[in-house]
CSV table of C-alpha atoms and ligand atoms in Angstrom, one decimal:
chain,number,residue,atom,x,y,z
A,24,MET,CA,0.3,0.3,-0.3
A,25,THR,CA,2.0,3.2,-1.0
A,26,GLY,CA,1.5,6.3,1.9
A,27,GLY,CA,-1.7,8.5,1.8
A,28,GLU,CA,-1.7,12.5,2.4
A,29,LEU,CA,-4.4,14.4,3.3
A,30,ILE,CA,-4.8,17.9,2.6
A,31,LEU,CA,-7.3,19.8,4.8
A,32,LEU,CA,-9.6,22.5,4.1
A,33,VAL,CA,-9.5,25.1,6.8
A,34,TRP,CA,-11.8,27.4,7.4
A,35,ASN,CA,-11.7,29.8,10.8
A,36,ASP,CA,-15.4,30.5,11.9
A,37,LEU,CA,-17.3,32.3,14.1
A,38,VAL,CA,-16.2,31.1,17.8
A,39,GLY,CA,-12.6,31.3,16.3
A,40,LEU,CA,-11.9,27.5,15.8
A,41,SER,CA,-10.5,26.3,12.7
A,42,ARG,CA,-12.5,23.4,11.1
A,43,THR,CA,-12.1,21.1,8.4
A,44,ARG,CA,-12.4,18.7,5.6
A,45,GLY,CA,-9.6,16.8,4.3
A,46,VAL,CA,-9.3,15.1,1.1
A,47,PRO,CA,-6.4,13.7,-0.5
A,48,VAL,CA,-3.6,15.4,-2.2
A,49,SER,CA,-4.7,13.9,-5.6
A,50,GLU,CA,-8.3,15.2,-5.0
A,51,TYR,CA,-6.8,18.8,-5.0
A,52,ASP,CA,-7.2,20.0,-8.3
A,53,ARG,CA,-10.5,18.4,-8.6
A,54,ARG,CA,-11.7,20.7,-5.5
A,55,ARG,CA,-9.6,24.1,-6.3
A,56,SER,CA,-12.2,25.7,-7.9
A,57,HIS,CA,-15.5,24.9,-5.7
A,58,GLY,CA,-14.5,23.5,-2.9
A,59,LEU,CA,-16.1,21.3,0.0
A,60,GLY,CA,-20.1,21.6,1.6
A,61,TRP,CA,-20.6,23.1,4.9
A,62,ALA,CA,-24.0,23.3,6.0
A,63,LEU,CA,-24.6,26.9,6.8
A,64,ALA,CA,-26.1,26.0,10.5
A,65,GLY,CA,-22.4,24.6,11.1
A,66,GLN,CA,-21.1,28.2,11.2
A,67,SER,CA,-23.4,28.0,14.7
A,68,LEU,CA,-21.1,25.3,16.6
A,69,THR,CA,-20.1,26.2,19.8
A,70,PRO,CA,-16.8,25.5,20.6
A,71,PHE,CA,-18.3,22.5,22.4
A,72,GLU,CA,-21.2,20.0,21.1
A,73,ASP,CA,-24.3,22.7,20.8
A,74,ILE,CA,-25.4,23.9,17.5
A,75,ALA,CA,-26.7,27.3,18.8
A,76,PRO,CA,-29.8,28.5,17.3
A,77,ASN,CA,-29.5,30.1,13.6
A,78,PRO,CA,-31.0,31.5,10.7
A,79,TRP,CA,-30.6,28.7,9.2
A,80,GLY,CA,-31.9,25.2,10.6
A,81,PRO,CA,-31.0,22.3,7.9
A,82,MET,CA,-30.9,24.3,4.9
A,83,ASP,CA,-28.0,25.2,2.5
A,84,GLU,CA,-24.8,25.2,2.3
A,85,VAL,CA,-21.8,27.2,1.6
A,86,ARG,CA,-18.6,25.6,-0.4
A,87,GLN,CA,-15.3,26.1,1.3
A,88,THR,CA,-13.1,27.1,-1.5
A,89,PRO,CA,-9.4,26.9,-1.0
A,90,ASP,CA,-7.3,29.9,-1.7
A,91,ASP,CA,-4.5,28.4,-2.9
A,92,SER,CA,-2.3,31.0,-2.3
A,93,THR,CA,-2.5,30.1,1.4
A,94,ARG,CA,-1.3,26.4,0.6
A,95,ARG,CA,1.2,25.1,3.3
A,96,ARG,CA,3.0,21.7,3.5
A,97,ILE,CA,4.7,21.9,7.2
A,98,GLY,CA,6.9,19.2,7.5
A,99,PHE,CA,8.2,17.5,10.9
A,100,THR,CA,10.4,14.9,11.9
A,101,GLU,CA,10.8,12.2,8.6
A,102,ASN,CA,8.6,9.4,10.4
A,103,LEU,CA,5.6,11.3,11.0
A,104,PRO,CA,2.9,12.8,8.5
A,105,PRO,CA,3.3,16.6,7.4
A,106,LEU,CA,0.3,19.3,8.4
A,107,HIS,CA,-1.0,19.6,5.0
A,108,LEU,CA,-3.5,22.6,5.0
A,109,VAL,CA,-4.8,24.9,2.7
A,110,LEU,CA,-7.2,28.0,3.7
A,111,CYS,CA,-11.1,28.6,2.6
A,112,ASP,CA,-12.6,31.5,1.5
A,113,SER,CA,-17.1,30.8,2.4
A,114,LEU,CA,-18.7,31.3,-0.6
A,115,ASN,CA,-22.1,31.0,-1.7
A,116,ALA,CA,-23.4,28.3,-4.9
A,117,ASP,CA,-22.7,31.9,-7.0
A,118,GLY,CA,-18.8,32.0,-6.2
A,119,ALA,CA,-20.4,35.4,-4.5
A,120,PRO,CA,-18.4,35.6,-0.2
A,121,TRP,CA,-20.7,34.4,2.1
A,122,GLU,CA,-22.1,37.2,4.4
A,123,CYS,CA,-20.5,35.4,7.5
A,124,CYS,CA,-17.4,34.3,6.1
A,125,THR,CA,-15.2,35.3,9.1
A,126,ARG,CA,-11.9,35.8,6.6
A,127,GLY,CA,-14.7,37.9,4.0
A,128,PHE,CA,-15.7,39.9,7.1
A,129,MET,CA,-11.7,40.9,7.3
A,130,ARG,CA,-11.1,41.9,3.5
A,131,ARG,CA,-14.3,43.8,3.4
A,132,ALA,CA,-13.5,45.7,6.1
A,133,LEU,CA,-9.9,46.6,5.1
A,134,ALA,CA,-11.1,47.6,1.7
A,135,ASP,CA,-13.3,49.9,3.3
A,136,LEU,CA,-10.7,51.6,5.4
A,137,GLU,CA,-8.4,52.0,2.3
A,138,ALA,CA,-11.1,53.2,-0.1
A,139,GLU,CA,-12.1,56.2,1.7
A,140,THR,CA,-9.1,56.9,3.5
A,141,GLY,CA,-6.4,55.3,1.3
A,142,LEU,CA,-4.7,53.2,4.4
A,143,ARG,CA,-3.9,50.1,4.8
A,144,LEU,CA,-3.2,47.7,8.2
A,145,HIS,CA,-0.3,46.2,9.0
A,146,ILE,CA,-1.0,43.6,11.4
A,147,ALA,CA,1.6,41.1,13.5
A,148,TYR,CA,0.1,38.7,16.6
A,149,GLU,CA,1.8,38.0,19.8
A,150,ASN,CA,0.4,34.5,20.3
A,151,GLU,CA,1.1,33.5,23.9
A,152,PHE,CA,0.0,29.6,25.0
A,153,LEU,CA,0.5,27.1,27.5
A,154,LEU,CA,2.4,23.5,27.4
A,155,THR,CA,1.0,20.8,29.2
A,156,GLY,CA,2.1,16.8,29.2
A,157,GLU,CA,5.4,15.0,31.4
A,158,GLY,CA,8.2,17.6,32.4
A,159,MET,CA,6.4,20.9,32.5
A,160,GLU,CA,6.3,21.1,36.3
A,161,TRP,CA,7.3,24.8,37.5
A,162,ALA,CA,10.5,26.1,36.1
A,163,ALA,CA,11.4,30.2,37.0
A,164,PRO,CA,9.5,32.4,34.5
A,165,PHE,CA,11.0,33.9,31.3
A,166,SER,CA,14.2,31.2,32.0
A,167,VAL,CA,16.9,29.5,29.5
A,168,ASP,CA,15.2,26.2,32.0
A,169,SER,CA,12.0,27.0,31.0
A,170,ILE,CA,12.3,27.0,27.0
A,171,ARG,CA,15.5,24.3,27.2
A,172,ARG,CA,13.3,21.6,29.1
A,173,VAL,CA,11.2,21.5,25.9
A,174,ALA,CA,14.4,22.2,23.7
A,175,PRO,CA,12.9,19.4,21.3
A,176,PHE,CA,9.7,20.7,21.1
A,177,ALA,CA,11.1,24.5,20.1
A,178,ASP,CA,13.4,23.0,18.0
A,179,LEU,CA,10.7,21.4,16.0
A,180,CYS,CA,8.1,23.7,16.5
A,181,THR,CA,10.1,26.6,15.1
A,182,ALA,CA,11.8,24.6,11.9
A,183,ALA,CA,7.8,23.9,11.4
A,184,LEU,CA,6.9,27.8,11.8
A,185,LEU,CA,9.6,28.7,9.5
A,186,ASP,CA,8.8,25.7,6.8
A,187,ALA,CA,5.3,27.4,7.4
A,188,ASP,CA,6.4,30.4,6.6
A,189,VAL,CA,4.5,32.9,9.0
A,190,GLY,CA,7.3,35.5,9.5
A,191,LEU,CA,8.4,33.6,12.9
A,192,GLU,CA,9.9,36.8,14.8
A,193,THR,CA,10.3,35.3,18.1
A,194,PHE,CA,10.3,32.1,20.4
A,195,GLU,CA,10.2,32.5,23.9
A,196,PRO,CA,9.6,31.4,28.0
A,197,GLU,CA,6.6,33.4,29.2
A,198,TYR,CA,5.6,34.5,33.2
A,199,GLY,CA,3.3,31.1,33.9
A,200,VAL,CA,3.9,27.3,34.5
A,201,GLY,CA,4.6,25.6,31.0
A,202,GLN,CA,3.8,29.0,28.9
A,203,TYR,CA,5.5,30.3,26.1
A,204,GLU,CA,4.7,32.9,23.4
A,205,VAL,CA,5.3,32.9,19.4
A,206,SER,CA,5.7,36.2,17.8
A,207,CYS,CA,5.1,36.6,14.0
A,208,GLY,CA,6.2,40.1,12.5
A,209,PRO,CA,3.6,42.5,9.9
A,210,ALA,CA,1.7,40.9,7.2
A,211,THR,CA,-0.9,43.1,5.1
A,212,GLY,CA,-4.9,42.0,4.2
A,213,VAL,CA,-6.2,38.7,5.7
A,214,SER,CA,-2.5,37.2,5.4
A,215,GLY,CA,-2.2,39.0,8.8
A,216,ALA,CA,-5.2,36.8,10.0
A,217,ASP,CA,-3.6,33.5,8.2
A,218,ARG,CA,-0.2,33.8,9.7
A,219,VAL,CA,-2.2,33.6,12.9
A,220,VAL,CA,-4.5,30.2,12.0
A,221,ILE,CA,-1.6,28.7,10.5
A,222,THR,CA,0.8,29.2,13.5
A,223,ARG,CA,-1.6,28.1,15.8
A,224,GLU,CA,-2.0,24.6,14.0
A,225,THR,CA,1.3,24.5,13.6
A,226,VAL,CA,2.4,24.9,17.3
A,227,ARG,CA,-0.5,22.5,18.1
A,228,GLU,CA,0.8,19.8,16.0
A,229,ALA,CA,4.8,20.5,17.3
A,230,ALA,CA,3.3,20.1,20.2
A,231,ARG,CA,0.9,16.9,19.9
A,232,GLN,CA,4.5,15.1,18.2
A,233,CYS,CA,6.2,16.0,21.4
A,234,GLY,CA,3.8,13.9,23.7
A,235,LEU,CA,2.5,17.8,24.9
A,236,ARG,CA,-0.3,19.7,24.4
A,237,ALA,CA,-0.6,23.2,23.4
A,238,SER,CA,-3.5,25.4,24.7
A,239,PHE,CA,-4.0,29.1,23.3
A,240,THR,CA,-7.2,29.4,26.1
A,241,PRO,CA,-7.1,32.9,27.2
A,242,LYS,CA,-7.9,31.6,31.4
A,243,PRO,CA,-6.2,27.8,31.6
A,244,ALA,CA,-7.3,27.4,35.6
A,245,PRO,CA,-9.2,30.3,37.1
A,246,ASP,CA,-6.1,31.1,39.1
A,247,ALA,CA,-3.3,30.7,36.2
A,248,VAL,CA,-1.6,33.4,34.3
A,249,GLY,CA,-3.8,34.3,31.1
A,250,ASN,CA,-2.6,33.8,27.6
A,251,GLY,CA,-2.9,37.2,25.9
A,252,CYS,CA,-3.1,37.4,22.4
A,253,HIS,CA,-1.8,40.9,21.5
A,254,LEU,CA,-2.4,42.4,18.3
A,255,HIS,CA,-0.1,45.0,16.9
A,256,LEU,CA,-0.9,47.0,14.1
A,257,SER,CA,0.2,49.9,11.9
A,258,LEU,CA,-0.9,52.4,9.3
A,259,TRP,CA,0.9,52.9,5.9
A,260,ASP,CA,-0.2,55.3,2.9
A,261,GLY,CA,-0.3,54.4,-0.4
A,262,LYS,CA,3.1,55.1,-1.4
A,263,GLY,CA,4.0,52.2,0.9
A,264,GLN,CA,5.4,55.3,3.5
A,265,ALA,CA,4.5,54.7,7.7
A,266,ALA,CA,1.3,56.7,8.2
A,267,ALA,CA,0.6,56.3,12.2
A,268,PHE,CA,4.2,58.1,13.7
A,269,ASP,CA,4.4,62.0,14.0
A,270,PRO,CA,7.1,62.7,16.3
A,271,ASP,CA,5.1,66.0,17.4
A,272,GLY,CA,1.9,64.1,18.0
A,273,PRO,CA,0.0,63.1,21.5
A,274,GLY,CA,2.0,59.2,22.0
A,275,GLN,CA,3.8,60.4,18.7
A,276,LEU,CA,0.8,59.3,16.7
A,277,SER,CA,-0.3,61.5,13.9
A,278,PRO,CA,-3.7,62.9,13.4
A,279,VAL,CA,-5.1,60.2,11.0
A,280,ALA,CA,-3.8,57.7,13.4
A,281,ALA,CA,-5.0,59.7,16.7
A,282,GLN,CA,-8.3,59.4,15.2
A,283,PHE,CA,-8.3,55.8,14.3
A,284,VAL,CA,-7.3,54.6,18.2
A,285,ALA,CA,-9.7,57.2,19.5
A,286,GLY,CA,-12.2,55.1,17.3
A,287,VAL,CA,-11.2,51.6,18.4
A,288,GLN,CA,-11.2,53.4,22.2
A,289,ARG,CA,-15.0,54.6,21.7
A,290,HIS,CA,-15.7,51.3,20.4
A,291,LEU,CA,-13.9,48.9,23.0
A,292,PRO,CA,-17.0,47.6,25.0
A,293,ALA,CA,-18.6,46.3,21.9
A,294,LEU,CA,-14.8,45.1,20.7
A,295,ALA,CA,-15.1,43.4,23.6
A,296,ALA,CA,-17.5,41.1,22.1
A,297,LEU,CA,-15.8,39.8,19.4
A,298,THR,CA,-12.3,40.1,20.6
A,299,ALA,CA,-12.2,38.8,23.9
A,300,PRO,CA,-15.2,36.6,23.0
A,301,SER,CA,-15.7,33.5,25.7
A,302,PRO,CA,-16.9,33.6,29.1
A,303,VAL,CA,-13.0,32.5,30.0
A,304,SER,CA,-11.9,35.8,28.7
A,305,TYR,CA,-13.0,38.0,31.5
A,306,LEU,CA,-11.6,35.8,33.9
A,307,ARG,CA,-8.3,37.0,32.0
A,308,LEU,CA,-9.0,40.8,31.8
A,309,GLY,CA,-8.7,43.1,34.6
A,310,PRO,CA,-6.4,44.8,36.2
A,311,HIS,CA,-2.7,43.6,37.5
A,312,HIS,CA,-2.4,40.8,34.8
A,313,TRP,CA,-1.0,43.1,32.3
A,314,ALA,CA,-4.1,41.7,30.6
A,315,CYS,CA,-6.1,45.5,31.1
A,316,GLY,CA,-9.3,45.4,32.6
A,317,TYR,CA,-10.2,49.6,31.4
A,318,ASP,CA,-10.0,50.9,28.0
A,319,ALA,CA,-7.0,53.4,28.8
A,320,VAL,CA,-4.5,54.5,25.8
A,321,GLY,CA,-0.8,54.7,27.0
A,322,VAL,CA,2.5,54.7,25.8
A,323,GLN,CA,4.2,51.7,26.9
A,324,ASN,CA,1.6,50.6,29.3
A,325,ARG,CA,1.0,47.0,29.6
A,326,GLU,CA,-2.1,47.9,31.9
A,327,ALA,CA,-3.6,50.0,29.2
A,328,ALA,CA,-5.8,47.8,26.5
A,329,ILE,CA,-4.5,50.2,24.0
A,330,ARG,CA,-0.7,50.5,24.2
A,331,ILE,CA,1.5,52.7,21.8
A,332,CYS,CA,4.5,51.5,21.0
A,333,PRO,CA,7.0,53.6,19.9
A,334,SER,CA,10.0,52.2,17.8
A,335,PRO,CA,13.4,51.3,19.1
A,336,ASP,CA,14.6,53.1,15.9
A,337,PRO,CA,17.3,55.2,16.8
A,338,ALA,CA,17.7,57.3,12.6
A,339,PRO,CA,14.8,59.3,12.4
A,340,ALA,CA,14.3,58.3,8.1
A,341,THR,CA,13.0,54.7,9.6
A,342,ARG,CA,11.9,55.1,12.8
A,343,ALA,CA,8.4,55.7,11.9
A,344,ASP,CA,8.3,51.7,10.2
A,345,ALA,CA,8.8,50.3,13.2
A,346,PHE,CA,6.0,52.4,15.4
A,347,ASN,CA,3.1,50.7,16.0
A,348,ILE,CA,-0.6,50.5,18.1
A,349,GLU,CA,-0.7,47.5,20.6
A,350,ILE,CA,-4.6,46.1,21.0
A,351,ARG,CA,-4.4,44.2,24.6
A,352,ALA,CA,-7.9,43.2,25.2
A,353,THR,CA,-7.7,40.1,23.0
A,354,ASP,CA,-7.5,36.5,23.0
A,355,ALA,CA,-7.0,33.1,21.2
A,356,THR,CA,-11.0,32.5,21.0
A,357,ALA,CA,-11.9,35.4,18.6
A,358,SER,CA,-11.4,34.5,14.8
A,359,PRO,CA,-8.7,36.9,14.0
A,360,TYR,CA,-10.5,37.6,11.2
A,361,LEU,CA,-13.7,39.0,13.0
A,362,ALA,CA,-11.0,40.7,15.6
A,363,VAL,CA,-9.1,42.6,13.1
A,364,GLY,CA,-12.2,43.3,10.9
A,365,ALA,CA,-13.9,44.8,13.7
A,366,VAL,CA,-10.9,46.7,14.8
A,367,ALA,CA,-10.5,48.1,12.0
A,368,ARG,CA,-14.1,49.3,11.4
A,369,ALA,CA,-13.8,51.3,14.4
A,370,GLY,CA,-10.5,52.7,13.5
A,371,LEU,CA,-12.3,53.9,10.6
A,372,GLU,CA,-15.2,55.3,12.4
A,373,GLY,CA,-12.9,57.3,14.5
A,374,ILE,CA,-11.3,58.9,11.2
A,375,ARG,CA,-14.8,59.3,9.9
A,376,ALA,CA,-15.5,61.2,13.0
A,377,SER,CA,-12.5,63.1,13.5
A,378,LEU,CA,-12.3,62.3,16.7
A,379,PRO,CA,-9.8,64.2,19.0
A,380,ALA,CA,-7.0,62.3,20.5
A,381,PRO,CA,-7.4,60.2,23.0
A,382,THR,CA,-5.7,60.9,26.7
A,383,MET,CA,-2.2,59.2,27.3
A,384,ILE,CA,-2.9,57.4,30.4
A,385,ASP,CA,0.8,57.4,31.8
A,386,GLU,CA,0.0,54.9,34.9
A,387,ASP,CA,-1.7,51.6,36.2
A,388,PRO,CA,-5.4,53.1,35.5
A,389,ASP,CA,-6.7,50.7,38.5
A,390,GLU,CA,-3.9,52.3,40.4
A,391,MET,CA,-6.0,56.0,39.6
A,392,GLY,CA,-8.8,55.5,41.4
A,393,ALA,CA,-12.2,56.5,40.7
A,394,GLY,CA,-11.9,59.9,40.5
A,395,LYS,CA,-9.4,60.3,38.6
A,396,ARG,CA,-10.5,57.7,36.2
A,397,ALA,CA,-14.0,59.8,36.0
A,398,GLU,CA,-11.8,62.8,35.2
A,399,LEU,CA,-9.4,61.2,32.4
A,400,GLY,CA,-12.3,60.0,31.1
A,401,VAL,CA,-10.9,55.7,31.7
A,402,LYS,CA,-14.0,52.9,32.1
A,403,GLU,CA,-14.0,49.7,32.6
A,404,LEU,CA,-13.9,47.3,30.1
A,405,PRO,CA,-17.2,45.0,30.3
A,406,SER,CA,-16.8,42.3,33.2
A,407,SER,CA,-18.2,39.5,31.1
A,408,LEU,CA,-19.5,38.3,27.8
A,409,ALA,CA,-22.4,38.8,28.3
A,410,ALA,CA,-22.1,42.5,29.6
A,411,ALA,CA,-19.9,42.8,26.2
A,412,LEU,CA,-22.8,41.3,24.5
A,413,ASP,CA,-25.6,44.0,25.7
A,414,ALA,CA,-22.4,46.6,24.7
A,415,LEU,CA,-22.1,45.3,21.2
A,416,THR,CA,-26.1,45.6,21.1
A,417,ALA,CA,-26.2,49.0,22.4
A,418,ASP,CA,-23.6,50.1,20.2
A,419,GLU,CA,-25.5,51.2,16.9
A,420,THR,CA,-22.8,51.8,15.2
A,421,ALA,CA,-20.9,48.6,15.2
A,422,ARG,CA,-23.9,46.5,14.8
A,423,GLY,CA,-24.6,47.8,11.5
A,424,TRP,CA,-20.3,46.4,10.8
A,425,PHE,CA,-22.6,43.3,10.3
A,426,THR,CA,-25.3,42.2,8.5
A,427,PRO,CA,-28.7,41.3,10.1
A,428,THR,CA,-28.0,37.6,9.4
A,429,MET,CA,-24.2,37.3,10.8
A,430,LEU,CA,-25.1,39.5,13.9
A,431,GLU,CA,-27.8,37.1,14.4
A,432,ALA,CA,-26.1,33.9,14.2
A,433,TYR,CA,-23.1,35.8,16.7
A,434,THR,CA,-25.1,36.7,19.2
A,435,SER,CA,-27.1,33.7,19.6
A,436,LEU,CA,-23.9,31.2,19.6
A,437,LYS,CA,-21.9,33.5,22.0
A,438,ARG,CA,-25.4,33.9,24.4
A,439,LEU,CA,-25.4,30.2,24.7
A,440,GLU,CA,-22.1,30.3,25.8
A,441,ALA,CA,-22.2,32.7,28.3
A,442,GLU,CA,-25.2,30.5,29.6
A,443,THR,CA,-23.2,27.5,29.4
A,444,TYR,CA,-20.9,28.8,31.4
A,445,ALA,CA,-23.7,30.2,34.0
A,446,ALA,CA,-24.8,27.2,34.2
A,447,SER,CA,-21.4,25.2,35.1
A,448,THR,CA,-18.5,26.4,36.9
A,449,PRO,CA,-15.3,28.6,36.4
A,450,GLY,CA,-13.0,25.7,37.2
A,451,ARG,CA,-15.1,23.2,35.0
A,452,MET,CA,-15.5,25.7,32.1
A,453,CYS,CA,-11.5,26.8,31.9
A,454,GLU,CA,-10.6,23.0,31.0
A,455,ARG,CA,-13.3,23.2,28.5
A,456,TYR,CA,-11.8,26.1,27.2
A,457,ALA,CA,-8.7,24.5,27.5
A,458,ARG,CA,-9.4,21.4,25.3
A,459,ALA,CA,-11.2,23.3,22.3
A,460,TYR,CA,-8.9,26.2,22.6
B,515,LIG,N1,0.1,37.3,29.6
B,515,LIG,C1,-0.9,38.4,29.3
B,515,LIG,C2,-1.7,38.8,29.2
B,515,LIG,O1,-2.5,37.9,29.4
B,515,LIG,C3,0.7,39.2,28.7
B,515,LIG,C4,1.6,39.3,29.4
B,515,LIG,C5,2.8,40.1,28.5
B,515,LIG,O2,2.6,41.3,28.2
B,515,LIG,O3,3.3,39.2,27.8
B,515,LIG,O4,-2.2,39.6,28.4
B,516,MG,MG1,3.8,37.7,26.4
């Protein structure tokens, strides 16, 4: 018998999970033009076994159609099968994008931003994750010991991420027991989010092949260190010049970047329903974990929801290139396509409304006290998924970023996750999310 090899057709759905159907590689060319069918109601799967009430019932399907430019064949060890995958767009039978396709949602948001302002987003993600399995007992945070004890995994993972061409920049031990982080460099368009999806699956696969398990869940246990998934973004103009930096602006933000950031800040409560979209996301968000509890904006402020990251480059000519804005209220239970698409929409609203630059907060907002927070306009972020969904529902502008069907499907799903959590315990739900993500 000759070895068969599967290529996985992968799409990242409303709950940010990468679902798949596989075909033999020999069948791939036949599937390229119209992909594989997937029931519309499949988009209403929770991370667990349930399908939320949805607009479709048993009717109709989309075509999960490969975008050949995303195809990767990622090798691991010689004896083990490669991870062969391609990312898909969810298309209607007539080939038009399906309104609930997350990749299409991001693509439309970026296209609108560019059409109205001439600006393109460059995005990059930091991916924190937890490794569990044999040998993962305590080691000093950020230590050489912490990374060397998983050297076979770290090396396999590094080789695979290089093979996956995701712009790997760093691989490092983190603060928590068994916590690590992989950062990838910036990319434009949907490929910025494609990289996140491919990175997560590559890390998981490397862990599996080493007898370990990698989870990107925001909170592995109620008292564990959280896994963030910080989103870094910068704005670039039509001539390919960095457009977010102005040495004389507030926080060194250019006027247009200040408006963009003000738009994101204004819509943060609604955005939370998309960027921190699970009940366990709210065990992570909160003061004193560097995971942010307030909607503050600040230069190099790790307790702010939006951290301005100045460039370390001393050369004035290129200093603008590395200047970027970090959204910290994001985690890996979010679809990166939905998260970036919604952030781009919120930023565009800020530019449309010429919002004033946000106040730069240069201290821990929780330490400031309620009086000073009120004076500076710093507000608490939602404290639960239900509160974030209420904020989304109450934000008429944010509602308008979605078609009514997509909004209905999304909020119905997320309400079901919030109810499931309410009927369980934080510990049990942390376990379940850690398995799913
Ligand atoms: N683990 C923290 C979080 O949950 C982030 C720590 C850091 O700044 O790297 O977001
Ligand atoms: Mg980190």
